[in-house]
Amino acid sequence: MSTITNYEEMEVWQKSMNLITNVYQITKNKSFLRDYSLVNQIRRSAISIASNIAEGFERDGNKELINFLYIAKGSCGELKCQLQIARNLAYIESNRFEELYNLANLISKSLGGLIKYLQNSDLKGKKYK
């Protein structure tokens, strides 16, 4: 098993960066852009996922990493809800909604698996050895 030395190596972070790009692409849609509040919130939720993974990793301890992964997982839930709102308001097409919702759901499940792994791991990070 190889050791991950930075958050950029984490597949869940890479997928979250892909999600951010996709969220920015859909929120450039003319009908979406008129809803400034939702555009701002959905972008912030997407950014929060990757940012919290990165911040937690940089904290260099499992307890703190787990806490930030939970925050990232919560942001996934928030984003999925906002995607549903956007679909219901016809800001995004159903097929695009499904693609992004499924990606957010996959990220959320990956975060849950990583949290569970870290909670059961004997490795605690430099701060907790």
Short mmCIF file of C-alpha atoms in Angstrom, two decimals:
data_model
loop_
_atom_site.label_atom_id
_atom_site.label_comp_id
_atom_site.label_asym_id
_atom_site.label_seq_id
_atom_site.Cartn_x
_atom_site.Cartn_y
_atom_site.Cartn_z
CA MET A 1 0.00 0.00 0.00
CA SER A 2 1.41 3.35 -1.00
CA THR A 3 1.33 6.40 1.21
CA ILE A 4 -0.45 9.53 0.02
CA THR A 5 1.81 12.51 0.61
CA ASN A 6 -0.51 15.32 -0.50
CA TYR A 7 -4.22 15.82 -0.94
CA GLU A 8 -3.85 16.23 -4.73
CA GLU A 9 -3.10 12.50 -4.90
CA MET A 10 -6.44 11.62 -3.33
CA GLU A 11 -8.95 10.34 -5.88
CA VAL A 12 -11.84 11.82 -3.91
CA TRP A 13 -10.22 15.27 -4.07
CA GLN A 14 -9.61 14.89 -7.82
CA LYS A 15 -13.26 13.98 -8.36
CA SER A 16 -14.37 16.93 -6.26
CA MET A 17 -12.26 19.24 -8.45
CA ASN A 18 -14.00 17.78 -11.50
CA LEU A 19 -17.34 18.45 -9.81
CA ILE A 20 -16.39 22.10 -9.22
CA THR A 21 -15.54 22.56 -12.90
CA ASN A 22 -18.86 21.03 -13.92
CA VAL A 23 -20.82 23.15 -11.45
CA TYR A 24 -19.21 26.31 -12.81
CA GLN A 25 -20.06 25.21 -16.35
CA ILE A 26 -23.74 24.65 -15.61
CA THR A 27 -24.11 27.84 -13.60
CA LYS A 28 -22.95 29.89 -16.62
CA ASN A 29 -26.30 29.03 -18.27
CA LYS A 30 -28.33 32.20 -18.95
CA SER A 31 -31.39 31.08 -16.98
CA PHE A 32 -29.24 29.98 -14.06
CA LEU A 33 -27.26 33.22 -13.95
CA ARG A 34 -30.37 35.25 -13.13
CA ASP A 35 -30.66 33.43 -9.81
CA TYR A 36 -27.60 35.01 -8.18
CA SER A 37 -28.29 33.53 -4.78
CA LEU A 38 -28.50 29.93 -5.97
CA VAL A 39 -25.50 30.33 -8.30
CA ASN A 40 -23.41 31.65 -5.42
CA GLN A 41 -24.57 28.96 -3.00
CA ILE A 42 -24.16 26.01 -5.36
CA ARG A 43 -20.66 27.14 -6.32
CA ARG A 44 -19.70 27.62 -2.69
CA SER A 45 -20.98 24.15 -1.78
CA ALA A 46 -18.95 22.55 -4.56
CA ILE A 47 -15.82 24.49 -3.59
CA SER A 48 -16.32 23.55 0.06
CA ILE A 49 -16.01 19.84 -0.72
CA ALA A 50 -12.51 20.04 -2.23
CA SER A 51 -11.39 22.78 0.15
CA ASN A 52 -12.29 20.83 3.28
CA ILE A 53 -10.57 17.69 2.00
CA ALA A 54 -7.42 19.76 1.40
CA GLU A 55 -7.60 21.60 4.73
CA GLY A 56 -8.18 18.41 6.68
CA PHE A 57 -5.27 16.69 4.98
CA GLU A 58 -2.97 19.61 5.75
CA ARG A 59 -3.89 19.42 9.46
CA ASP A 60 -1.81 16.22 9.62
CA GLY A 61 -3.83 14.31 12.16
CA ASN A 62 -6.65 11.81 11.73
CA LYS A 63 -8.99 13.46 14.23
CA GLU A 64 -8.87 16.77 12.41
CA LEU A 65 -8.88 15.14 8.96
CA ILE A 66 -11.98 13.14 9.88
CA ASN A 67 -13.70 16.32 11.10
CA PHE A 68 -13.00 18.11 7.81
CA LEU A 69 -14.06 15.07 5.79
CA TYR A 70 -17.40 15.16 7.63
CA ILE A 71 -17.74 18.84 6.68
CA ALA A 72 -16.94 17.96 3.04
CA LYS A 73 -19.54 15.17 3.18
CA GLY A 74 -22.09 17.67 4.52
CA SER A 75 -21.28 19.99 1.64
CA CYS A 76 -21.99 17.10 -0.75
CA GLY A 77 -25.46 16.81 0.75
CA GLU A 78 -25.97 20.54 0.44
CA LEU A 79 -24.84 20.47 -3.20
CA LYS A 80 -27.13 17.53 -4.05
CA CYS A 81 -30.10 19.46 -2.63
CA GLN A 82 -29.15 22.57 -4.62
CA LEU A 83 -28.83 20.50 -7.80
CA GLN A 84 -32.36 19.21 -7.19
CA ILE A 85 -33.59 22.79 -6.78
CA ALA A 86 -31.86 23.78 -10.04
CA ARG A 87 -33.46 20.85 -11.85
CA ASN A 88 -36.90 21.66 -10.43
CA LEU A 89 -36.53 25.26 -11.62
CA ALA A 90 -35.48 24.02 -15.08
CA TYR A 91 -32.03 25.63 -14.78
CA ILE A 92 -30.38 22.34 -15.78
CA GLU A 93 -31.51 19.45 -17.93
CA SER A 94 -32.35 16.12 -16.31
CA ASN A 95 -29.44 14.26 -17.89
CA ARG A 96 -26.94 16.88 -16.68
CA PHE A 97 -28.58 16.83 -13.25
CA GLU A 98 -28.21 13.03 -13.08
CA GLU A 99 -24.55 13.22 -14.07
CA LEU A 100 -23.67 15.81 -11.42
CA TYR A 101 -25.92 14.35 -8.73
CA ASN A 102 -24.36 10.92 -9.24
CA LEU A 103 -20.85 12.38 -9.07
CA ALA A 104 -21.69 14.23 -5.84
CA ASN A 105 -23.21 11.03 -4.45
CA LEU A 106 -20.10 9.02 -5.40
CA ILE A 107 -17.89 11.61 -3.68
CA SER A 108 -20.09 11.48 -0.58
CA LYS A 109 -19.86 7.68 -0.44
CA SER A 110 -16.08 7.83 -0.95
CA LEU A 111 -15.77 10.33 1.89
CA GLY A 112 -17.86 8.06 4.11
CA GLY A 113 -15.60 5.11 3.30
CA LEU A 114 -12.48 7.16 3.97
CA ILE A 115 -13.87 8.37 7.29
CA LYS A 116 -14.65 4.81 8.34
CA TYR A 117 -11.18 3.65 7.29
CA LEU A 118 -9.48 6.45 9.24
CA GLN A 119 -11.59 5.84 12.33
CA ASN A 120 -10.42 2.21 12.38
CA SER A 121 -6.80 2.95 11.45
CA ASP A 122 -3.89 2.68 13.85
CA LEU A 123 -2.19 5.50 11.95
CA LYS A 124 -3.07 8.78 13.64
CA GLY A 125 -0.85 11.34 11.89
CA LYS A 126 2.21 13.15 13.17
CA LYS A 127 0.31 15.07 15.85
CA TYR A 128 -1.14 11.96 17.48
CA LYS A 129 1.71 9.40 17.49
#
